PDB file of C-alpha atoms and ligand atoms in Angstrom:
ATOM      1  CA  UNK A   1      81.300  81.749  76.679  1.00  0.00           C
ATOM      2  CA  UNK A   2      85.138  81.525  75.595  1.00  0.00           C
ATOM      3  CA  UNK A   3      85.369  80.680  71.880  1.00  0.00           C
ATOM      4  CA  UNK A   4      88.035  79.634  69.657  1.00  0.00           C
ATOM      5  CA  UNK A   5      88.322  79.126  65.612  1.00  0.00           C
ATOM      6  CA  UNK A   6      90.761  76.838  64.850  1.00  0.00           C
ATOM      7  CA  UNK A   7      91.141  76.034  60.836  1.00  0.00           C
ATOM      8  CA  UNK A   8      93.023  74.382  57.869  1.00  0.00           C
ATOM      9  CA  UNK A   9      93.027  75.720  54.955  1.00  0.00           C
ATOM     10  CA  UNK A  10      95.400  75.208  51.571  1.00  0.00           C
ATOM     11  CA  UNK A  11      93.784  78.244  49.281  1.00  0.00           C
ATOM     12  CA  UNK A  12      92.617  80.326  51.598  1.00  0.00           C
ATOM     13  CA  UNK A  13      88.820  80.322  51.008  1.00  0.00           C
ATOM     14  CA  UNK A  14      87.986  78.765  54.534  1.00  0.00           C
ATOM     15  CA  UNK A  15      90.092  81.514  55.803  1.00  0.00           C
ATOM     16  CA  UNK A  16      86.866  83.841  54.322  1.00  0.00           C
ATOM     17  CA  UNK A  17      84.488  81.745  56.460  1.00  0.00           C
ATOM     18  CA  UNK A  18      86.624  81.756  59.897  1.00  0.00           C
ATOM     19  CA  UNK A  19      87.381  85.408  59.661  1.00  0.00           C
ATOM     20  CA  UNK A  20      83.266  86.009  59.309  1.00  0.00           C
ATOM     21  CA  UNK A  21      82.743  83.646  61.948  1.00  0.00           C
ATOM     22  CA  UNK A  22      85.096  85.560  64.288  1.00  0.00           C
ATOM     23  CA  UNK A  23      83.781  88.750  63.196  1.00  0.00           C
ATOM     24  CA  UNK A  24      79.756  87.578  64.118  1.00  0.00           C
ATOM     25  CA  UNK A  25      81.214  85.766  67.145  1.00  0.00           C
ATOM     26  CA  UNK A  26      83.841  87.921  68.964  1.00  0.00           C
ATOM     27  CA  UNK A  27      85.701  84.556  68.618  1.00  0.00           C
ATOM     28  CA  UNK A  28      89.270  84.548  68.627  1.00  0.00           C
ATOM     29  CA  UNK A  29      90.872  82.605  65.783  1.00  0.00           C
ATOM     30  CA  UNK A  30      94.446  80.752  64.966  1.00  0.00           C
ATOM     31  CA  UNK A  31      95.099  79.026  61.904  1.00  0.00           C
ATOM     32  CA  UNK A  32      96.145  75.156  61.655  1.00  0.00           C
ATOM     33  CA  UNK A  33      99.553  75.356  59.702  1.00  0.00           C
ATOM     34  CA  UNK A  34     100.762  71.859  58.380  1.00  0.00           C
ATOM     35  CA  UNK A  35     104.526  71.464  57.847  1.00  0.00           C
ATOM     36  CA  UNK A  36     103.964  69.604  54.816  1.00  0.00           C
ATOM     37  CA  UNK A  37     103.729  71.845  51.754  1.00  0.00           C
ATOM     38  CA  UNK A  38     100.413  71.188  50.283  1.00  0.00           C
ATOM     39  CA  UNK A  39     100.846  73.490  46.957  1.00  0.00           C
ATOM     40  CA  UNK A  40     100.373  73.120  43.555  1.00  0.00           C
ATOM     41  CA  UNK A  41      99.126  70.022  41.663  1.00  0.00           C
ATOM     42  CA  UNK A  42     101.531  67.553  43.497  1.00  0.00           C
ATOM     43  CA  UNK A  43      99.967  69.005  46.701  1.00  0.00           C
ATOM     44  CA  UNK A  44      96.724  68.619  45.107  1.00  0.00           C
ATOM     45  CA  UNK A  45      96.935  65.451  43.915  1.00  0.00           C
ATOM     46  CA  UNK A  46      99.007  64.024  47.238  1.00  0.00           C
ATOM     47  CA  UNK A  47      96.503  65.947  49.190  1.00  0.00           C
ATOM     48  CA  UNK A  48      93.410  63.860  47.826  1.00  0.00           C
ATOM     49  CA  UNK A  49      95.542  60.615  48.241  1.00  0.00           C
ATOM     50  CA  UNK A  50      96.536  61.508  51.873  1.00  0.00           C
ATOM     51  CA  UNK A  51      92.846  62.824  53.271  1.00  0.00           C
ATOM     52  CA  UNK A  52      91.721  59.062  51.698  1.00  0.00           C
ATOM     53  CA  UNK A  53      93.925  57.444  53.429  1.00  0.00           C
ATOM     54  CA  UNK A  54      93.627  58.799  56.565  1.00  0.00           C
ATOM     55  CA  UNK A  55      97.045  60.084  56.868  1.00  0.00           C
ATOM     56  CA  UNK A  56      98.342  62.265  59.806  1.00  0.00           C
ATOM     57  CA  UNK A  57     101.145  65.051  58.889  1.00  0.00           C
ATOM     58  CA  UNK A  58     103.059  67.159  61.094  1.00  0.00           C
ATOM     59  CA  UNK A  59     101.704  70.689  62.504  1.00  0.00           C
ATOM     60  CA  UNK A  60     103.043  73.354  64.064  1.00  0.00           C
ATOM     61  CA  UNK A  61     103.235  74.229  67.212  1.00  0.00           C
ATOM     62  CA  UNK A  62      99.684  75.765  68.367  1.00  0.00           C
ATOM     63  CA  UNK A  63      99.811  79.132  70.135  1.00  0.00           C
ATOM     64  CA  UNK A  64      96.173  78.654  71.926  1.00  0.00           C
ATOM     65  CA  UNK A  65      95.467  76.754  74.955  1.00  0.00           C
ATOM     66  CA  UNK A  66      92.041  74.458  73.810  1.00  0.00           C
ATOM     67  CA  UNK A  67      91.545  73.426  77.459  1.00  0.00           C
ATOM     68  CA  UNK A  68      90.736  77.543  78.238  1.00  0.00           C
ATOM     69  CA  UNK A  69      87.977  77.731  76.064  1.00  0.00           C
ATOM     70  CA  UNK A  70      84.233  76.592  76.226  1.00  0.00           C
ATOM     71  CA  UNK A  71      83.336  76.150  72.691  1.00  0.00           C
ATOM     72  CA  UNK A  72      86.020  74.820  69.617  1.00  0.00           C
ATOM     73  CA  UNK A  73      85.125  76.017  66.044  1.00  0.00           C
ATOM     74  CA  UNK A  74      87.042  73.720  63.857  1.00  0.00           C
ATOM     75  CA  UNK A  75      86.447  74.236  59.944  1.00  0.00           C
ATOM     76  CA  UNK A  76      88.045  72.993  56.996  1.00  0.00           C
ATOM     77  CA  UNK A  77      88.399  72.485  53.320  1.00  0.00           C
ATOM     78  CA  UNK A  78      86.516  68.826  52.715  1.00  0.00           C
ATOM     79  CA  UNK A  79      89.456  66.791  50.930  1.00  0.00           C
ATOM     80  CA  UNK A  80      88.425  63.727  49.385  1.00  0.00           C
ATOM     81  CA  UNK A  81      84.796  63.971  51.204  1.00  0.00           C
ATOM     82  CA  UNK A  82      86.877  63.487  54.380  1.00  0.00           C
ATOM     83  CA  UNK A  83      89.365  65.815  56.190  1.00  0.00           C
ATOM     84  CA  UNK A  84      92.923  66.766  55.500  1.00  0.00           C
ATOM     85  CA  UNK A  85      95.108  65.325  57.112  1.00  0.00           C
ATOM     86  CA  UNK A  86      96.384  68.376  59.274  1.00  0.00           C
ATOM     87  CA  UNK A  87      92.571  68.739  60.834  1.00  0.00           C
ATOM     88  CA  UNK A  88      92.861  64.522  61.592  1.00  0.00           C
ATOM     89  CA  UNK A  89      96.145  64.888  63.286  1.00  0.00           C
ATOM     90  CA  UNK A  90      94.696  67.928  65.280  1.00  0.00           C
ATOM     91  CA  UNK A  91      91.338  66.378  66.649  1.00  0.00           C
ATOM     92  CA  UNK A  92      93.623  62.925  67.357  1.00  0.00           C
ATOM     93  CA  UNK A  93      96.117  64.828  69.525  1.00  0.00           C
ATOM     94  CA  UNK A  94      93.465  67.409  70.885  1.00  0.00           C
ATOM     95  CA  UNK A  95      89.879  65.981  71.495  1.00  0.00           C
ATOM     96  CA  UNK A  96      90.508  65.217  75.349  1.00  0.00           C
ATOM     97  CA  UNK A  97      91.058  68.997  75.655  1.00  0.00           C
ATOM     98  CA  UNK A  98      87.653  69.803  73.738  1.00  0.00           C
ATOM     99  CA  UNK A  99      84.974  70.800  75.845  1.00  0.00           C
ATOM    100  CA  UNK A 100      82.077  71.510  73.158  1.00  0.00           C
ATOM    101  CA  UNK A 101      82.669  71.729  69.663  1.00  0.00           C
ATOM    102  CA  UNK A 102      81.000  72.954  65.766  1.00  0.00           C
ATOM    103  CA  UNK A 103      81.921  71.986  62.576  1.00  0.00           C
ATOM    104  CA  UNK A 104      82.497  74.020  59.556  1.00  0.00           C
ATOM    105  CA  UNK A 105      83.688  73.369  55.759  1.00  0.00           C
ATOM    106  CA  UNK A 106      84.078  74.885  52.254  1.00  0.00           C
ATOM    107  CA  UNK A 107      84.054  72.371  49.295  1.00  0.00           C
ATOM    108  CA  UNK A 108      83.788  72.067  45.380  1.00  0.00           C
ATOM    109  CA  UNK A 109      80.477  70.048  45.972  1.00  0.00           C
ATOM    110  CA  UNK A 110      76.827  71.218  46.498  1.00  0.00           C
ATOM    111  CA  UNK A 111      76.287  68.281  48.667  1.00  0.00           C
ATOM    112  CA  UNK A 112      76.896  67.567  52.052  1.00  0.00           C
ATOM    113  CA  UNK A 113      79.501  64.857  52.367  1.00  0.00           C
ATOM    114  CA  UNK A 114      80.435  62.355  55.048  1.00  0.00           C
ATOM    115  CA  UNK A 115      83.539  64.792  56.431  1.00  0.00           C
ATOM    116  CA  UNK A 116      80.930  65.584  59.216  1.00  0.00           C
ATOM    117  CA  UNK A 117      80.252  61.652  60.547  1.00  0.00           C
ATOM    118  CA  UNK A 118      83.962  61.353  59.991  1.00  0.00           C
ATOM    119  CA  UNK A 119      84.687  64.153  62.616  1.00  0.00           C
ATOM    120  CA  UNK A 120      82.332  62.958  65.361  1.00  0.00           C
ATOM    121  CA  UNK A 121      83.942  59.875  64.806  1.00  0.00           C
ATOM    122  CA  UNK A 122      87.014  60.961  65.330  1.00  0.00           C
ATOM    123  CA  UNK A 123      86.544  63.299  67.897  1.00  0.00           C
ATOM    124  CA  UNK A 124      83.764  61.252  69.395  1.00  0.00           C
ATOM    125  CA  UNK A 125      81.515  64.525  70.258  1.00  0.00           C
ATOM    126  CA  UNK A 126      78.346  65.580  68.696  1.00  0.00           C
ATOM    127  CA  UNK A 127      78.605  69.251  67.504  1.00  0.00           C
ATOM    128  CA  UNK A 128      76.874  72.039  68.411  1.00  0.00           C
ATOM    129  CA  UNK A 129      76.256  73.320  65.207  1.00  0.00           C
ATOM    130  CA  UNK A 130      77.529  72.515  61.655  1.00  0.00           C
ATOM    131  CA  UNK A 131      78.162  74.622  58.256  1.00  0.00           C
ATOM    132  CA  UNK A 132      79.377  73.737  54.930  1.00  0.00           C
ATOM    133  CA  UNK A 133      79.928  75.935  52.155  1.00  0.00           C
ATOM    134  CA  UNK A 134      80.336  76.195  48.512  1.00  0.00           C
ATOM    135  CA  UNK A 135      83.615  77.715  47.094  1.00  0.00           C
ATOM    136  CA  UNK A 136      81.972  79.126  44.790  1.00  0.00           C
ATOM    137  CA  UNK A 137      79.531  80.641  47.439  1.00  0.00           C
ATOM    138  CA  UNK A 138      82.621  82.257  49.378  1.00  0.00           C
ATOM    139  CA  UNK A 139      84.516  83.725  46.213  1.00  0.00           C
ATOM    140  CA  UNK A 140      80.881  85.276  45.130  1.00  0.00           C
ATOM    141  CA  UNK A 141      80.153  86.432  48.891  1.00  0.00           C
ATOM    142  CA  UNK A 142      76.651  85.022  48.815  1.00  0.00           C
ATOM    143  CA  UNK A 143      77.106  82.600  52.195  1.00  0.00           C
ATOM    144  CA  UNK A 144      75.169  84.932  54.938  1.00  0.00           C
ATOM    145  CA  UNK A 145      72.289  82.504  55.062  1.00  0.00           C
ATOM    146  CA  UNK A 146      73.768  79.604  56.060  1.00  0.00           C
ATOM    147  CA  UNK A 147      76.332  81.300  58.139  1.00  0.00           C
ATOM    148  CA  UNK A 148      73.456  83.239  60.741  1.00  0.00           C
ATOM    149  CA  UNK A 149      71.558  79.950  61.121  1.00  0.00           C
ATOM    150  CA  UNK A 150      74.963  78.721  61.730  1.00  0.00           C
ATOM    151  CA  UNK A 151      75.676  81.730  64.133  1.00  0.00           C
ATOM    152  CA  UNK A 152      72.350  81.240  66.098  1.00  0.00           C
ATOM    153  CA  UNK A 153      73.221  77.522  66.910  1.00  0.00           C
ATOM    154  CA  UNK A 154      76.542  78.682  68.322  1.00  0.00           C
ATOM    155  CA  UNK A 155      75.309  81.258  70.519  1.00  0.00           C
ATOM    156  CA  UNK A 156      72.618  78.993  71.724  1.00  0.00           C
ATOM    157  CA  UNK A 157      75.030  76.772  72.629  1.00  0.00           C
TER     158      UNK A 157
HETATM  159  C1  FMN B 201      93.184  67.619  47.767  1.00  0.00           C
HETATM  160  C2  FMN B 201      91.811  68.198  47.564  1.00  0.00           C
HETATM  161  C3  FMN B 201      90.709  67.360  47.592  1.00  0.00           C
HETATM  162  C4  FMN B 201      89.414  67.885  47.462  1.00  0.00           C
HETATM  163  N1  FMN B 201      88.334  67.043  47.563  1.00  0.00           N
HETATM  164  C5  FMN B 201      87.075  67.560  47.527  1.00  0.00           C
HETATM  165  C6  FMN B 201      85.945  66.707  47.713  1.00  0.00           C
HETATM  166  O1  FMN B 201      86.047  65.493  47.932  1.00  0.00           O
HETATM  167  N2  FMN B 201      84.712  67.262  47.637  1.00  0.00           N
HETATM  168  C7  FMN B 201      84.521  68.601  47.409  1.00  0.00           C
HETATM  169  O2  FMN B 201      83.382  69.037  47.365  1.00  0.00           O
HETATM  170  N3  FMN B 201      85.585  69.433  47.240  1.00  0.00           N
HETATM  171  C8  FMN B 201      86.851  68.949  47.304  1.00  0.00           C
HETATM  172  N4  FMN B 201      87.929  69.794  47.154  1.00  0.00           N
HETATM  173  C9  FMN B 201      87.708  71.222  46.968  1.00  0.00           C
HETATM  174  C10 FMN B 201      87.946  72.017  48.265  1.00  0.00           C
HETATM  175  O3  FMN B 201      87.274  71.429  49.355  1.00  0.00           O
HETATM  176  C11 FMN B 201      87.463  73.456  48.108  1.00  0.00           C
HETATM  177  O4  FMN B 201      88.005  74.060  46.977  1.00  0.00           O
HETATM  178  C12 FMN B 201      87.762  74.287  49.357  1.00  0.00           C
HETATM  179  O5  FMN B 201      86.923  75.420  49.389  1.00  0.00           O
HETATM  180  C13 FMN B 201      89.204  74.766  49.426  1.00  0.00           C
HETATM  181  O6  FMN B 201      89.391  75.445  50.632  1.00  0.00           O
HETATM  182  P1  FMN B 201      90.739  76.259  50.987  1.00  0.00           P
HETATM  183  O7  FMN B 201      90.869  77.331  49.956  1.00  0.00           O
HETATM  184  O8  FMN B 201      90.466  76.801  52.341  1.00  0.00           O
HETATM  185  O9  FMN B 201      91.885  75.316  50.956  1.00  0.00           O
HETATM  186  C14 FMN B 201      89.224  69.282  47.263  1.00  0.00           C
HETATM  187  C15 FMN B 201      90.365  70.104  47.186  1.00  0.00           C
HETATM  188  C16 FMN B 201      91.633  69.588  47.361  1.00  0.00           C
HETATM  189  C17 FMN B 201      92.818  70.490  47.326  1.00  0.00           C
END
């Protein structure tokens, strides 16, 4: 099965999950770059305000061909309980190209928040397989649970 990671991310942390979900996959893996500079505590503050209003931004151009591969691995940072606005304009422009597709996030939170309705929504497919993780939990390496049961699903896919 041909598998690509595609992610957002504004700190870096869900650049920690992708990069072990590429490394337990074999998947390959580009990076969702918004032109809009998310930085800072404007960026963080606009940010929120954008991902609640369901704003689209502008991308760049992406190097990978979605309609080559069997299985999309989109994943996030949850802004707002929702996604940024990078990973909306992505799955608006994109989910006709998307054959199968699994969900994963890193947030603040402990709980799991409605980001993941909000992408089947949008993309109108029901994923595969699904992951959310703590920040904390990535910065103190202590995710490998969640991400094997996460792992299984996606080779069973
Ligand atoms: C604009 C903004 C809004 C956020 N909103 C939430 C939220 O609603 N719930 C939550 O649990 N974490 C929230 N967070 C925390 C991030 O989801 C979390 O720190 C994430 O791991 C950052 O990932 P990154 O380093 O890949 O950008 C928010 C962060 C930002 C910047």
């Amino acid at each position: 099965m041909k598998t690509l990671i595609m992610y957002f991310t504004r700190t870096n942390t869900t650049k920690i999950l992708a990069e072990a979900i590429a490394k337990k996959t074999g998947a390959e893996i580009e990076v969702i770059k918004d032109k809009r500079n998310w930085s800072g505590v404007i960026g963080f503050i606009g940010g929120g305000r954008a991902a609640m209003k369901k704003e689209l931004s502008d991308i760049e151009e992406l190097q990978s061909r979605i309609e080559k591969y069997d299985l999309l691995i989109l994943g996030m940072p949850v802004w707002a309980g929702t996604m940024p606005p990078a990973i909306r304009t992505f799955v608006t422009s994109n989910k006709e190209k998307i054959k199968k597709i699994a969900f994963f996030t890193t947030q603040g939170g402990a709980q799991k928040q409605r980001i993941f309705s909000d992408l089947k929504e949008l993309s109108g497919l029901e994923p595969v397989a699904e992951l959310f993780c703590t920040t904390k939990s990535i910065r103190a390496n202590n995710y490998e649970a969640g991400l094997n049961d996460f792992v299984v699903k996606i080779n069973a896919a």
